[in-house]
Tab-separated table of C-alpha atoms in Angstrom:
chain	number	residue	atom	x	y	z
K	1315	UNK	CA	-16.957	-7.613	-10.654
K	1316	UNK	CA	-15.488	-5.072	-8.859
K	1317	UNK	CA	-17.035	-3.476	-5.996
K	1318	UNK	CA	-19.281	0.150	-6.193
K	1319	UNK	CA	-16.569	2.454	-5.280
K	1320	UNK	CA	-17.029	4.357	-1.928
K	1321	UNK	CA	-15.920	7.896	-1.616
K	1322	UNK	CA	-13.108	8.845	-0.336
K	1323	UNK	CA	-12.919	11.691	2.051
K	1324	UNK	CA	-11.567	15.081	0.070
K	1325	UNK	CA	-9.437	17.833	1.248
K	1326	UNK	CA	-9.577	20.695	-1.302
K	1327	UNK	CA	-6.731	23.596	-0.478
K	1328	UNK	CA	-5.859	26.367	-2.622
K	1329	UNK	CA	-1.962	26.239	-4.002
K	1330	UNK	CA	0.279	27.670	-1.663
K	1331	UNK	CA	-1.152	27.366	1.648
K	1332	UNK	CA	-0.591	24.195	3.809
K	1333	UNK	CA	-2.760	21.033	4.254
K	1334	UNK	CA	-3.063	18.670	7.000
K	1335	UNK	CA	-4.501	15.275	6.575
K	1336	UNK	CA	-5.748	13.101	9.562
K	1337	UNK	CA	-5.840	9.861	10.719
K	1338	UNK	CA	-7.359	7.288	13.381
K	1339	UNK	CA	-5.356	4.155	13.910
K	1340	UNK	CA	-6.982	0.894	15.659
K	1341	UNK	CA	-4.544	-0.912	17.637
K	1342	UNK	CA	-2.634	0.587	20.675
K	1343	UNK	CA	0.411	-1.733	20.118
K	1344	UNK	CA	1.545	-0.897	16.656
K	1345	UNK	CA	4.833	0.915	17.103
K	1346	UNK	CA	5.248	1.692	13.323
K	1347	UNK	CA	3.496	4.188	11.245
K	1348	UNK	CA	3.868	5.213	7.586
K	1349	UNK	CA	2.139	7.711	5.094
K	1350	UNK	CA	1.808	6.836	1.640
K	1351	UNK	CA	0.849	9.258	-1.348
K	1352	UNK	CA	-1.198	7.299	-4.408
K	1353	UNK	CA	-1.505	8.738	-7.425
K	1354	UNK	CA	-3.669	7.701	-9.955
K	1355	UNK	CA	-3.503	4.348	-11.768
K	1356	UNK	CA	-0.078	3.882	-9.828
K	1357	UNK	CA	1.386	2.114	-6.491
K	1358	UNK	CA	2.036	4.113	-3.090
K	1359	UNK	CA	4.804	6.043	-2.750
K	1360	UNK	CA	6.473	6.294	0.983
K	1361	UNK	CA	6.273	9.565	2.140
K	1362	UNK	CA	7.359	9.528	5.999
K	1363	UNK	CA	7.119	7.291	8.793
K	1364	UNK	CA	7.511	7.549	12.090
K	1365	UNK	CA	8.357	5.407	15.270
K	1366	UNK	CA	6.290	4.751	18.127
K	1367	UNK	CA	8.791	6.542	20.439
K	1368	UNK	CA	8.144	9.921	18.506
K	1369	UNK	CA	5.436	12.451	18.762
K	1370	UNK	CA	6.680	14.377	15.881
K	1371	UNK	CA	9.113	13.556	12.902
K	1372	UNK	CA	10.041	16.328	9.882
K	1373	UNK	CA	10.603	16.023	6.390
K	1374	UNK	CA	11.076	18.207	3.216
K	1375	UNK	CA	7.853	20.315	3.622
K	1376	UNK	CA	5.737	16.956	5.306
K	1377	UNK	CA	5.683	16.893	9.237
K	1378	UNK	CA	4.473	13.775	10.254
K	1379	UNK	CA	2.395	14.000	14.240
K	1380	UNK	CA	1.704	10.736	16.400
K	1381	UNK	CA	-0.577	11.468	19.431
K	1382	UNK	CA	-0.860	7.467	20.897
K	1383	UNK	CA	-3.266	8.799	23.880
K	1384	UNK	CA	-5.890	9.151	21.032
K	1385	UNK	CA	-4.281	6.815	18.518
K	1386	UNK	CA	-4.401	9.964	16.164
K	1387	UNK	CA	-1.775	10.294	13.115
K	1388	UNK	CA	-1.330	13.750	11.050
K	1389	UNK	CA	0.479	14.715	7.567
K	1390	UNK	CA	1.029	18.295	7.376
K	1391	UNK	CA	1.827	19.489	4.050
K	1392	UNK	CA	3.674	23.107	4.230
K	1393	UNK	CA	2.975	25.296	0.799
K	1394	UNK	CA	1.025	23.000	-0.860
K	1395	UNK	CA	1.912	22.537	-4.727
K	1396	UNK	CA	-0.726	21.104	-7.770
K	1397	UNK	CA	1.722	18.006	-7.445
K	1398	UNK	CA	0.545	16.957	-4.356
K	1399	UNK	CA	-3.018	16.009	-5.400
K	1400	UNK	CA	-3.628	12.792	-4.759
K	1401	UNK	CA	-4.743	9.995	-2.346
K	1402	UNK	CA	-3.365	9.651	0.834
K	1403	UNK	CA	-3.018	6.615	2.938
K	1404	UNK	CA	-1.471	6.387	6.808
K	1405	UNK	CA	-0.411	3.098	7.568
K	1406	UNK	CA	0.197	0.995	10.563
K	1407	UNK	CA	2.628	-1.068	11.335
K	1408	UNK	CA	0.513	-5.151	13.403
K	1409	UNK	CA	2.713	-7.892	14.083
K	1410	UNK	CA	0.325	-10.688	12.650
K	1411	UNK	CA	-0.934	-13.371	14.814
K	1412	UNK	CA	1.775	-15.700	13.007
K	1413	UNK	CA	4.591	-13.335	14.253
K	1414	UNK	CA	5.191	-11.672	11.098
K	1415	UNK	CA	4.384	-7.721	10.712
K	1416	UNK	CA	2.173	-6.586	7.959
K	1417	UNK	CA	0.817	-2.762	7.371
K	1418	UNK	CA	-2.591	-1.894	7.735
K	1419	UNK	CA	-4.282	0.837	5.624
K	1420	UNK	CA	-6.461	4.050	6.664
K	1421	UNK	CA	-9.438	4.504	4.362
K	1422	UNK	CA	-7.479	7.286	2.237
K	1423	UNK	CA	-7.879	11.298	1.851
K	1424	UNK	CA	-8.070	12.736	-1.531
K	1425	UNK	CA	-5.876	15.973	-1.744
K	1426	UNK	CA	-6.901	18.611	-3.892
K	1427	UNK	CA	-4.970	21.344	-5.144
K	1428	UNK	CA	-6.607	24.323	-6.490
K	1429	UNK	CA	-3.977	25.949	-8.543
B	92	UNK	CA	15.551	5.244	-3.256
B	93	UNK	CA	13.966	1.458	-3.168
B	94	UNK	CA	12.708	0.516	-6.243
B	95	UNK	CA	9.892	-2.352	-6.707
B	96	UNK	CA	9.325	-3.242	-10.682
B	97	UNK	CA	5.967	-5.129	-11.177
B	98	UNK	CA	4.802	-6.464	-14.505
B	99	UNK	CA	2.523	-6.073	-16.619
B	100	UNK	CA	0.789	-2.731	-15.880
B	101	UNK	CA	-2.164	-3.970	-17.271
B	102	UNK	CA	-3.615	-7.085	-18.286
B	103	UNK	CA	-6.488	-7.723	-20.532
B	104	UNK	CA	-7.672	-11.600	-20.998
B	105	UNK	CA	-10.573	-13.533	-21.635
B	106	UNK	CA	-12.547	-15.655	-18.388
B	107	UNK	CA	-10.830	-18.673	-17.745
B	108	UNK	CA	-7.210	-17.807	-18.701
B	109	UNK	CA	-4.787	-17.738	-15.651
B	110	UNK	CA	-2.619	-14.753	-15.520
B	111	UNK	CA	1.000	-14.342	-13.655
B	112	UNK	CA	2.212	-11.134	-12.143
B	113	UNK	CA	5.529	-10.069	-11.469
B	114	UNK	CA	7.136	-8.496	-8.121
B	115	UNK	CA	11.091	-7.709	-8.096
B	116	UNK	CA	12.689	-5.178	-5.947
B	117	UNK	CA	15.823	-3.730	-8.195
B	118	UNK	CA	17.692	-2.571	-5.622
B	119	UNK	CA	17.459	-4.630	-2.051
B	120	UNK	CA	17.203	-7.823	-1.158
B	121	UNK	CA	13.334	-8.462	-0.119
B	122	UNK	CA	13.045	-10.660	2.961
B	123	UNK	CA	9.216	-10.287	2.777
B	124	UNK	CA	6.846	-9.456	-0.012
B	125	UNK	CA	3.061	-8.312	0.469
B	126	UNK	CA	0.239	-9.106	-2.117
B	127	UNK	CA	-2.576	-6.547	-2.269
B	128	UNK	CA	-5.959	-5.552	-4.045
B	129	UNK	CA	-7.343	-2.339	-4.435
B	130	UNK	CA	-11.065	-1.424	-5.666
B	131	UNK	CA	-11.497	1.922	-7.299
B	132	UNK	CA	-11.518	4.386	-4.395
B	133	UNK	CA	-10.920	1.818	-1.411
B	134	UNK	CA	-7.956	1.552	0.528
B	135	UNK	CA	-5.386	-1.501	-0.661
B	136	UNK	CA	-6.276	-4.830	1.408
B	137	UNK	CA	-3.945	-7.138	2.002
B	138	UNK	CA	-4.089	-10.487	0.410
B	139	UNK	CA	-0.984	-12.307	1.302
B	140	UNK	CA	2.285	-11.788	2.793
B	141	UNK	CA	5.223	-14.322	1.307
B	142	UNK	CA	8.672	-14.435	2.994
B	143	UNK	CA	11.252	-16.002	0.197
B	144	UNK	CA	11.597	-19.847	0.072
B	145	UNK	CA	8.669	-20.708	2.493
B	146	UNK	CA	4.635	-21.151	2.014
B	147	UNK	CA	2.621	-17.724	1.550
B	148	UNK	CA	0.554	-16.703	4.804
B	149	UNK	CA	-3.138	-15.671	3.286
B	150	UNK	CA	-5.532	-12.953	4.905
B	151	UNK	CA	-9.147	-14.612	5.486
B	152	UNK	CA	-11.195	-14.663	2.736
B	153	UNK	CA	-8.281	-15.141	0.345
B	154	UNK	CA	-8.342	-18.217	-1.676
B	155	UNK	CA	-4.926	-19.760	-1.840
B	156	UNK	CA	-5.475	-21.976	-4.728
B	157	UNK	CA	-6.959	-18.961	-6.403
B	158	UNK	CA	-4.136	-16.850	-5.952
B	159	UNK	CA	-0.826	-18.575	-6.197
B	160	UNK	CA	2.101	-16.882	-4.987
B	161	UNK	CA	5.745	-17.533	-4.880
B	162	UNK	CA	8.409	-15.981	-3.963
B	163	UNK	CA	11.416	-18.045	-5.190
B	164	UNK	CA	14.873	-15.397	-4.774
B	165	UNK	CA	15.024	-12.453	-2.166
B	166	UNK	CA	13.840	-10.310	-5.590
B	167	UNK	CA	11.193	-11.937	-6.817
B	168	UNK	CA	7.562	-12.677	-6.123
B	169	UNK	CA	5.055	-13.761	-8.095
B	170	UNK	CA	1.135	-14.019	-7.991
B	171	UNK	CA	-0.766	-16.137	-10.427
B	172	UNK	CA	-4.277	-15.827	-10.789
B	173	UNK	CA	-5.871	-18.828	-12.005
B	174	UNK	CA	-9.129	-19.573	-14.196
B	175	UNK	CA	-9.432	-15.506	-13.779
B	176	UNK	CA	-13.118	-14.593	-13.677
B	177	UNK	CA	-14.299	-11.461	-14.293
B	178	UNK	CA	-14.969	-10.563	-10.087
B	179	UNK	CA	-11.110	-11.086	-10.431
B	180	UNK	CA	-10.855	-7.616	-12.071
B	181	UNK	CA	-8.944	-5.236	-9.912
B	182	UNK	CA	-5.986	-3.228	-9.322
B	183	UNK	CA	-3.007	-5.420	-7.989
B	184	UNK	CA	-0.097	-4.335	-6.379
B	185	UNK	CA	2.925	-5.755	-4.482
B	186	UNK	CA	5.572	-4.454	-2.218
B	187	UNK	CA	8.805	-5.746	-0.635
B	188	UNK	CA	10.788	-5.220	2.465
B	189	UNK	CA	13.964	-5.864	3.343
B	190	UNK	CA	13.840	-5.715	7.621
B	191	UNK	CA	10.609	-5.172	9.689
B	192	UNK	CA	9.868	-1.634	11.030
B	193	UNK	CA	11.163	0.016	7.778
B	194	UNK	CA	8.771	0.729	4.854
B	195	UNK	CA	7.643	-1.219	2.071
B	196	UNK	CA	8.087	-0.168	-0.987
B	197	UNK	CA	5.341	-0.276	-3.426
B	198	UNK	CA	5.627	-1.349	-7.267
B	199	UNK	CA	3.193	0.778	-9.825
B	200	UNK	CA	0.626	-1.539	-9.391
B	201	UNK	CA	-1.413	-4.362	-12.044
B	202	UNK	CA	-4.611	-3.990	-13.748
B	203	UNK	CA	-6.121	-6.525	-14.215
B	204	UNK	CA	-9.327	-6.613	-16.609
B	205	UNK	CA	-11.172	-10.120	-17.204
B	206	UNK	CA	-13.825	-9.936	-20.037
């Protein structure tokens, strides 16, 4: 069967005011980096990604920072809306020992909106 | 946006039966499709990454006669899992890419339930 389910790291923020979500990435060469937003019972949806060559990208209320000195990744989430609750996952971008690139998943942060 | 259609959303079959899940992306042409599993409140792990007309690379640990994939066209994948067990039982989901260094796209994801 399944395994016991772990818990996921929450962030609880009241409606309105803005949430940031962290991450630690592992390997120094991945040039690639992608947040996801899961909802329940359904796939990841891209949210922004960002290039090696960046330190910060912007999107419709998401700001996406890449520090590479600490191998640190940030979502920032401006007025945060019920909507928004959810897992999120920051991905990383390996080229696979066979040559081919394949993403490779943070643990996750629960968002929770408190309306 | 990229759109990734994966059938059935949920499956529900005795031990033994083999069961075949669908991957198309609607909208691109998918050089690459990824195979993952998720475990209620893990992060997805990658099972197997197929490129369209050649042999499925698997992660460790993942049986390949277990879990057959194809991917036949440049829109459609498909992972069969055979003589399902009930340690089978997870939540399945694919995604496709068209170039490397720009996002996959997710599909909603398969549940699979072996009694």
């Amino acid at each position: 069967g399944e395994s016991v389910g772990l818990h996921l790291p929450t962030l609880s923020v009241q409606e309105g005011d803005n949430s940031i979500i962290n991450c630690a990435y592992s390997n120094s060469a991945s040039d690639y980096f992608i947040w996801y937003k899961q909802e329940s019972g359904k796939g990841p949806q891209f949210i922004i990604d960002i290039r090696s060559n960046m330190d910060k990208r912007q999107g419709q209320r998401v700001t996406v920072l890449l520090n590479k000195t600490v191998k640190h990744l940030s979502l920032q989430i401006a007025a945060t809306q019920p909507g928004d609750s959810a897992v999120y996952f920051c991905a990383e971008n390996i080229i696979s020992g066979a040559g081919s690139y394949q993403l490779t998943f943070g643990k996750g942060t629960k968002l929770s909106v408190i309306p | 946006g990229a759109v990734v259609s994966q059938h059935p959303s949920r499956v529900i079959c005795k031990s033994g039966t083999s069961v075949k899940i669908e991957c198309r992306s609607l909208d691109f042409q998918a050089t690459t499709m990824f195979w993952y599993r998720q475990f209620p409140k893990q992060s997805l792990m990658l099972m197997a990454t197929s490129n369209e007309g050649s042999k499925a690379t698997y992660e460790q640990g993942v049986e390949k006669d277990k879990f057959l994939i194809n991917h036949a066209s440049l829109t459609l994948s498909t992972l069969t899992v055979t003589s399902a067990h009930p340690e089978d039982s997870s939540f399945y989901i694919c995604s496709a890419s068209g170039q490397r260094n720009q996002p996959q796209h997710f599909g909603d994801g398969t549940r699979l339930s072996i009694l």
